[in-house]
Amino acid sequence: MRFVYSPAHLAHDTVTETVMGAVIPANEVPERAERIRATLEADGGFTLVGPTDHGPDPILAVHDAGLVRFVEEAWREARAQSINRPNLLADTYPSFRMFEGMSPAFVAGRPETRSAAGRAGWWGLDTANPLVAGTAGAARAAVDVALTAADLVLGGERAAYGLCRPPGHHAARSMAGGYCFFNNAAIAADAIVRATGQRVAILDVDYHHGNGTQQIFWQRGDVLYVSLHADPERQYPYFLGRADETGEGQGRGANLNIPLPAGTDDGAYLAALDRGLEAIAAAPGEIVVVSLGFDTYGHDPIGDFALTTAVYHECGRRVAALGRRLVILQEGGYHRPSLGANARAWLRGAEGRPYEPLPAAGFGEHGSNR
Ligand SMILES: [Zn+2]
């Protein structure tokens, strides 16, 4: 299998993030993608290719131009306004309650403010999204990685893997958040729909609900969104991800959320995956975009599922058994020592190669930082 990688992600070198006001070491760090790249290269069965530049149009087909402008301008603007922190992170967000009782037309006309800190809130969801000097370039490159993986599949490959970083599935049409700036999977799915005229399914197996992907396709019938994730009753992003969210308008019935309890193990997860795959198999289309996260892993410092490396091989095998072509894009996963082995297992499963486990990773090195 070919996998698409760009070193541009290295410049998105976040050091800290905040959780409920506490500063902690960043979880979404360059080492994540480097671990995966190194393991896939060492495997010998994967071929690294660089991305091709697709320009801004595929991003603007999915995202508000204002969000794209913000991501491109924010760092320079923050420095010009003497915000000299190691990263730009908002503390004030325009809660919809701020505008309660005001007409939608009035609210839509509110200016986003000139303050870089205010703009970070205007276009943001949460305080887990540090923006640094290299963020804009990395976010653009991650989109090109995704679109290049899509090109490989549109060109006839059965499957391709895009090692996207930063991840994308929390980014909505006009909102960054949750380590995400541009929604790589949504941009790829939208581009595939436009290139083929066919329906596309997105299977999101990151630990978290992909609120951004759900929002982008909420009223569209041409993209089926299926997500397995931690129940928002206990986990980020809290306000979306429930089972009764099934889409509206033309998108009615094209959104399937499968929220799962803490402690979900291999067996329970595979049963949920089969439910998701049944929904995809029942819908038309030839290509599936996979939002692949490994924060479902038992040792993940953020997640509370109990999956093993071995089950990722079986997950990849079952997804490939759909018989559809796969554009597999990296989302989350924060237990760094296991990331390479977990990605390798999933992708080997998707290719029909045997699992052949690697020697155990050094558990505990980065086992928990919160
Ligand atoms: Zn996640």
Coordinates of C-alpha atoms and ligand atoms in Angstrom, one line a residue:
M1 CA 0.0 0.0 0.0
R2 CA 1.2 3.5 -0.7
F3 CA 1.1 6.0 2.1
V4 CA 1.2 9.8 1.7
Y5 CA 3.4 11.8 4.1
S6 CA 4.6 15.4 4.3
P7 CA 7.3 16.7 6.6
A8 CA 5.4 20.0 6.8
H9 CA 3.6 18.7 9.9
L10 CA 6.9 19.0 11.9
A11 CA 6.5 22.8 12.0
H12 CA 3.2 22.4 13.8
D13 CA 5.3 21.8 16.9
T14 CA 2.9 22.3 19.7
V15 CA 4.3 22.0 23.2
T16 CA 1.4 22.6 25.6
E17 CA -2.4 22.5 25.6
T18 CA -4.9 23.2 28.3
V19 CA -7.4 20.9 29.9
M20 CA -10.0 22.5 32.1
G21 CA -7.7 25.4 32.7
A22 CA -4.6 23.3 33.5
V23 CA -1.6 23.5 31.2
I24 CA -0.4 20.1 30.3
P25 CA 2.2 18.8 27.8
A26 CA 0.6 18.7 24.3
N27 CA -0.8 15.4 23.2
E28 CA -1.0 16.1 19.5
V29 CA 2.7 16.4 18.8
P30 CA 5.0 15.7 15.7
E31 CA 6.3 12.5 17.3
R32 CA 3.0 10.9 16.6
A33 CA 3.3 11.0 12.9
E34 CA 7.0 10.3 13.0
R35 CA 6.4 7.1 14.9
I36 CA 3.9 5.9 12.4
R37 CA 6.0 6.8 9.4
A38 CA 9.1 5.0 10.8
T39 CA 7.1 1.8 11.6
L40 CA 5.5 1.7 8.1
E41 CA 8.9 2.3 6.5
A42 CA 10.5 -0.5 8.6
D43 CA 7.6 -2.9 7.7
G44 CA 8.8 -3.0 4.0
G45 CA 5.3 -3.4 2.6
F46 CA 4.4 0.3 2.4
T47 CA 5.7 2.9 0.0
L48 CA 6.0 6.5 1.1
V49 CA 4.9 9.1 -1.5
G50 CA 4.8 12.9 -1.1
P51 CA 1.6 15.0 -1.5
T52 CA 0.8 17.1 -4.5
D53 CA -0.4 20.7 -4.0
H54 CA -4.1 20.9 -4.6
G55 CA -4.4 24.7 -3.9
P56 CA -7.1 26.2 -1.7
D57 CA -10.2 25.4 -3.8
P58 CA -10.9 22.0 -2.3
I59 CA -10.7 23.5 1.2
L60 CA -13.0 26.4 0.3
A61 CA -15.5 23.9 -1.1
V62 CA -16.0 22.7 2.5
H63 CA -14.9 25.5 4.8
D64 CA -15.9 29.1 5.3
A65 CA -13.4 31.4 3.7
G66 CA -13.2 33.3 7.0
L67 CA -11.9 30.2 8.8
V68 CA -9.3 29.6 6.1
R69 CA -8.2 33.3 6.3
F70 CA -8.0 33.1 10.1
V71 CA -5.7 30.0 10.0
E72 CA -3.5 31.6 7.5
E73 CA -3.2 35.0 9.2
A74 CA -3.5 34.2 12.9
W75 CA 0.1 33.7 13.9
R76 CA 1.4 36.8 12.1
E77 CA -1.4 38.8 13.5
A78 CA -0.9 37.6 17.0
R79 CA 2.7 38.6 16.9
A80 CA 1.8 42.0 15.4
Q81 CA -0.5 42.5 18.3
S82 CA 2.3 41.7 20.8
I83 CA 0.7 38.4 21.8
N84 CA 4.1 36.8 22.6
R85 CA 2.9 33.4 24.0
P86 CA 4.5 30.2 22.7
N87 CA 1.1 29.5 21.0
L88 CA -2.2 31.2 20.2
L89 CA -5.0 29.8 22.2
A90 CA -8.4 31.5 22.8
D91 CA -10.1 31.9 26.2
T92 CA -13.3 33.5 25.0
Y93 CA -15.8 31.8 22.6
P94 CA -19.0 33.1 21.2
S95 CA -21.4 30.7 23.0
F96 CA -24.8 30.7 21.2
R97 CA -26.3 31.8 24.5
M98 CA -24.5 35.2 24.1
F99 CA -26.8 35.9 21.2
E100 CA -30.0 34.5 22.7
G101 CA -33.0 36.6 21.7
M102 CA -31.2 38.3 18.8
S103 CA -32.3 37.6 15.3
P104 CA -30.2 35.2 13.1
A105 CA -29.7 38.1 10.6
F106 CA -28.4 40.4 13.4
V107 CA -26.1 37.6 14.8
A108 CA -24.8 36.8 11.3
G109 CA -23.8 40.4 10.9
R110 CA -21.6 40.6 14.0
P111 CA -18.0 41.3 13.1
E112 CA -15.4 38.8 14.2
T113 CA -13.2 41.5 15.9
R114 CA -9.7 42.5 15.0
S115 CA -8.1 41.0 18.1
A116 CA -6.1 37.8 17.3
A117 CA -7.2 36.4 20.7
G118 CA -10.8 37.2 19.9
R119 CA -10.6 35.8 16.4
A120 CA -9.2 32.5 17.8
G121 CA -12.4 32.3 19.9
W122 CA -14.6 33.3 17.0
W123 CA -13.3 30.5 14.8
G124 CA -12.7 28.0 17.5
L125 CA -14.5 25.4 19.6
D126 CA -12.2 24.8 22.6
T127 CA -8.9 25.4 24.3
A128 CA -7.2 22.2 23.0
N129 CA -6.2 23.8 19.7
P130 CA -2.9 25.6 20.1
L131 CA -1.8 27.5 16.9
V132 CA 1.9 28.1 16.3
A133 CA 4.0 29.6 13.5
G134 CA 3.9 26.4 11.4
T135 CA 0.3 25.5 11.9
A136 CA -1.1 27.0 8.7
G137 CA 1.5 25.3 6.5
A138 CA 1.0 22.0 8.3
A139 CA -2.8 22.2 8.0
R140 CA -2.6 22.9 4.3
A141 CA -0.2 20.0 3.8
A142 CA -2.5 17.6 5.8
V143 CA -5.2 18.5 3.3
D144 CA -2.9 17.8 0.4
V145 CA -1.9 14.5 2.0
A146 CA -5.6 13.5 2.2
L147 CA -6.4 14.6 -1.3
T148 CA -3.3 12.8 -2.7
A149 CA -4.4 9.6 -1.0
A150 CA -7.8 10.2 -2.6
D151 CA -6.2 10.7 -6.0
L152 CA -4.4 7.4 -5.7
V153 CA -7.7 5.6 -5.1
L154 CA -9.5 7.5 -7.8
G155 CA -6.6 6.4 -10.0
G156 CA -7.4 2.8 -9.4
E157 CA -5.6 1.8 -6.2
R158 CA -7.7 -0.4 -3.9
A159 CA -6.5 1.5 -0.8
A160 CA -4.2 4.3 0.2
Y161 CA -3.3 5.8 3.6
G162 CA -2.8 9.5 4.2
L163 CA -0.7 10.2 7.3
C164 CA -2.5 13.5 8.1
R165 CA -1.3 15.7 10.9
P166 CA -2.9 17.9 12.3
P167 CA -6.0 15.7 12.3
G168 CA -9.3 17.0 11.0
H169 CA -12.6 15.5 12.1
H170 CA -13.5 18.1 14.8
A171 CA -13.1 21.0 12.3
A172 CA -16.6 22.1 11.1
R173 CA -17.4 24.4 8.2
S174 CA -16.5 27.5 10.0
M175 CA -14.8 26.2 13.2
A176 CA -11.5 24.8 14.2
G177 CA -11.1 22.7 17.4
G178 CA -9.9 19.5 19.1
Y179 CA -6.4 19.6 17.5
C180 CA -8.1 20.1 14.1
F181 CA -8.0 23.1 11.7
F182 CA -9.2 21.8 8.3
N183 CA -11.3 18.7 8.0
N184 CA -9.1 16.5 5.9
A185 CA -11.6 13.6 5.6
A186 CA -14.5 15.9 4.7
I187 CA -12.4 17.7 2.1
A188 CA -11.4 14.4 0.6
A189 CA -14.9 13.0 0.6
D190 CA -16.3 16.1 -1.0
A191 CA -13.6 16.0 -3.7
I192 CA -14.4 12.3 -4.4
V193 CA -18.1 13.1 -4.7
R194 CA -17.3 15.9 -7.2
A195 CA -14.9 13.7 -9.2
T196 CA -17.1 10.6 -9.4
G197 CA -20.7 11.9 -9.1
Q198 CA -21.2 8.9 -6.7
R199 CA -22.1 8.7 -3.1
V200 CA -19.2 8.3 -0.6
A201 CA -19.3 6.9 2.9
I202 CA -17.1 8.1 5.8
L203 CA -16.4 5.6 8.5
D204 CA -15.0 7.4 11.6
V205 CA -13.3 5.1 14.0
D206 CA -11.5 7.7 16.1
Y207 CA -12.3 7.5 19.8
H208 CA -14.1 10.9 19.6
H209 CA -17.2 11.8 17.7
G210 CA -16.3 13.7 14.5
N211 CA -18.6 16.6 15.2
G212 CA -17.1 18.6 12.3
T213 CA -17.6 15.9 9.7
Q214 CA -21.2 15.4 10.9
Q215 CA -21.9 19.1 10.7
I216 CA -20.4 19.5 7.2
F217 CA -22.6 16.7 5.7
W218 CA -25.6 17.1 8.0
Q219 CA -28.0 18.2 5.2
R220 CA -26.3 16.3 2.4
G221 CA -27.5 13.0 1.0
D222 CA -24.4 12.3 -1.0
V223 CA -22.1 11.5 1.9
L224 CA -23.0 8.9 4.5
Y225 CA -21.3 9.6 7.9
V226 CA -20.9 6.6 10.3
S227 CA -19.1 7.1 13.6
L228 CA -18.2 4.8 16.5
H229 CA -17.1 6.9 19.5
A230 CA -17.1 7.5 23.2
D231 CA -20.6 8.5 24.4
P232 CA -20.7 12.4 24.6
E233 CA -22.5 12.0 27.9
R234 CA -19.0 11.5 29.3
Q235 CA -16.6 12.7 26.6
Y236 CA -15.5 15.5 24.3
P237 CA -17.1 17.0 22.2
Y238 CA -20.0 16.6 24.6
F239 CA -22.7 18.5 22.6
L240 CA -22.9 16.3 19.5
G241 CA -22.5 12.5 18.9
R242 CA -25.7 11.1 20.2
A243 CA -27.5 8.2 18.5
D244 CA -30.6 10.3 17.7
E245 CA -28.6 12.6 15.4
T246 CA -29.5 11.2 12.0
G247 CA -29.2 14.1 9.6
E248 CA -31.8 16.6 8.3
G249 CA -33.2 17.6 4.9
Q250 CA -31.5 15.7 2.1
G251 CA -29.1 14.3 4.7
R252 CA -31.9 12.7 6.7
G253 CA -30.8 9.1 7.5
A254 CA -27.3 9.7 6.3
N255 CA -25.8 10.1 9.7
L256 CA -25.2 7.2 12.0
N257 CA -23.8 7.7 15.5
I258 CA -22.8 4.7 17.6
P259 CA -21.8 6.0 21.0
L260 CA -20.0 3.5 23.2
P261 CA -19.4 3.1 27.0
A262 CA -16.2 3.3 28.9
G263 CA -14.2 0.1 28.9
T264 CA -15.4 -1.0 25.4
D265 CA -13.3 -4.0 24.6
D266 CA -12.3 -5.8 21.4
G267 CA -15.5 -7.9 21.2
A268 CA -17.9 -5.1 21.9
Y269 CA -16.0 -2.8 19.5
L270 CA -16.1 -5.3 16.7
A271 CA -19.9 -5.8 17.2
A272 CA -20.3 -2.0 16.9
L273 CA -18.1 -1.9 13.8
D274 CA -20.2 -4.6 12.2
R275 CA -23.2 -2.4 12.7
G276 CA -21.5 0.5 11.0
L277 CA -20.3 -1.6 8.2
E278 CA -23.8 -3.0 7.6
A279 CA -25.0 0.6 7.2
I280 CA -22.3 1.4 4.7
A281 CA -22.9 -1.9 2.7
A282 CA -26.6 -1.0 2.4
A283 CA -25.8 2.4 0.8
P284 CA -24.6 2.9 -2.7
G285 CA -21.1 3.9 -3.5
E286 CA -17.7 2.5 -4.3
I287 CA -15.3 4.5 -2.0
V288 CA -15.1 4.7 1.7
V289 CA -13.1 7.4 3.5
V290 CA -11.9 6.1 6.9
S291 CA -11.2 8.5 9.7
L292 CA -8.7 6.3 11.5
G293 CA -7.9 7.1 15.2
F294 CA -6.0 5.0 17.7
D295 CA -7.2 6.8 20.8
T296 CA -9.5 3.8 21.2
Y297 CA -6.3 1.9 22.3
G298 CA -6.3 0.5 25.9
H299 CA -3.3 2.6 26.9
D300 CA -4.3 5.8 25.3
P301 CA -3.9 8.8 27.8
I302 CA -7.1 10.5 26.6
G303 CA -9.4 7.5 25.8
D304 CA -11.1 5.0 28.1
F305 CA -11.6 2.1 25.6
A306 CA -9.7 -1.2 26.0
L307 CA -8.7 -2.1 22.4
T308 CA -5.6 -4.1 21.6
T309 CA -3.2 -3.9 18.7
A310 CA -4.4 -7.3 17.5
V311 CA -8.0 -6.0 17.1
Y312 CA -6.9 -3.2 14.8
H313 CA -5.7 -5.9 12.3
E314 CA -9.2 -7.4 12.5
C315 CA -10.8 -4.0 12.1
G316 CA -8.8 -3.3 9.0
R317 CA -9.7 -6.7 7.6
R318 CA -13.5 -6.2 8.2
V319 CA -13.5 -2.8 6.7
A320 CA -11.7 -4.1 3.6
A321 CA -14.2 -7.0 3.4
L322 CA -16.8 -4.4 2.4
G323 CA -15.2 -4.7 -1.0
R324 CA -15.0 -1.0 -1.5
R325 CA -11.9 1.1 -2.2
L326 CA -10.5 2.8 0.9
V327 CA -9.0 6.3 1.5
I328 CA -7.7 5.8 5.0
L329 CA -6.8 9.1 6.8
Q330 CA -5.1 9.5 10.2
E331 CA -7.0 11.3 12.9
G332 CA -6.1 10.9 16.6
G333 CA -4.2 8.5 18.9
Y334 CA -2.0 9.6 21.6
H335 CA -0.2 6.7 23.2
R336 CA 3.0 7.3 21.2
P337 CA 4.9 4.1 21.8
S338 CA 2.1 2.0 20.2
L339 CA 1.0 4.3 17.3
G340 CA 3.3 2.7 14.7
A341 CA 2.3 -0.8 15.6
N342 CA -1.4 0.0 15.7
A343 CA -1.3 1.7 12.3
R344 CA 0.7 -1.1 10.8
A345 CA -1.7 -3.7 12.2
W346 CA -4.8 -1.9 10.8
L347 CA -3.3 -1.3 7.4
R348 CA -1.9 -4.8 7.1
G349 CA -5.4 -6.1 7.9
A350 CA -6.9 -3.8 5.2
E351 CA -4.4 -5.2 2.7
G352 CA -5.1 -8.8 3.6
R353 CA -1.6 -9.3 5.0
P354 CA -1.1 -11.3 8.2
Y355 CA -0.8 -9.5 11.5
E356 CA 2.7 -10.6 12.5
P357 CA 3.0 -8.6 15.7
L358 CA 6.0 -6.5 16.4
P359 CA 7.9 -6.8 19.7
A360 CA 5.9 -5.1 22.5
A361 CA 6.3 -1.3 22.6
G362 CA 7.8 0.5 25.6
F363 CA 4.7 1.0 27.6
G364 CA 4.7 3.9 30.1
E365 CA 7.0 6.2 28.3
H366 CA 4.2 8.5 27.5
G367 CA 1.4 6.5 29.1
S368 CA -0.4 9.3 30.8
N369 CA 0.1 13.0 31.0
R370 CA -3.1 14.2 32.6
Ligands
ZN1 ZN -9.8 11.4 18.9

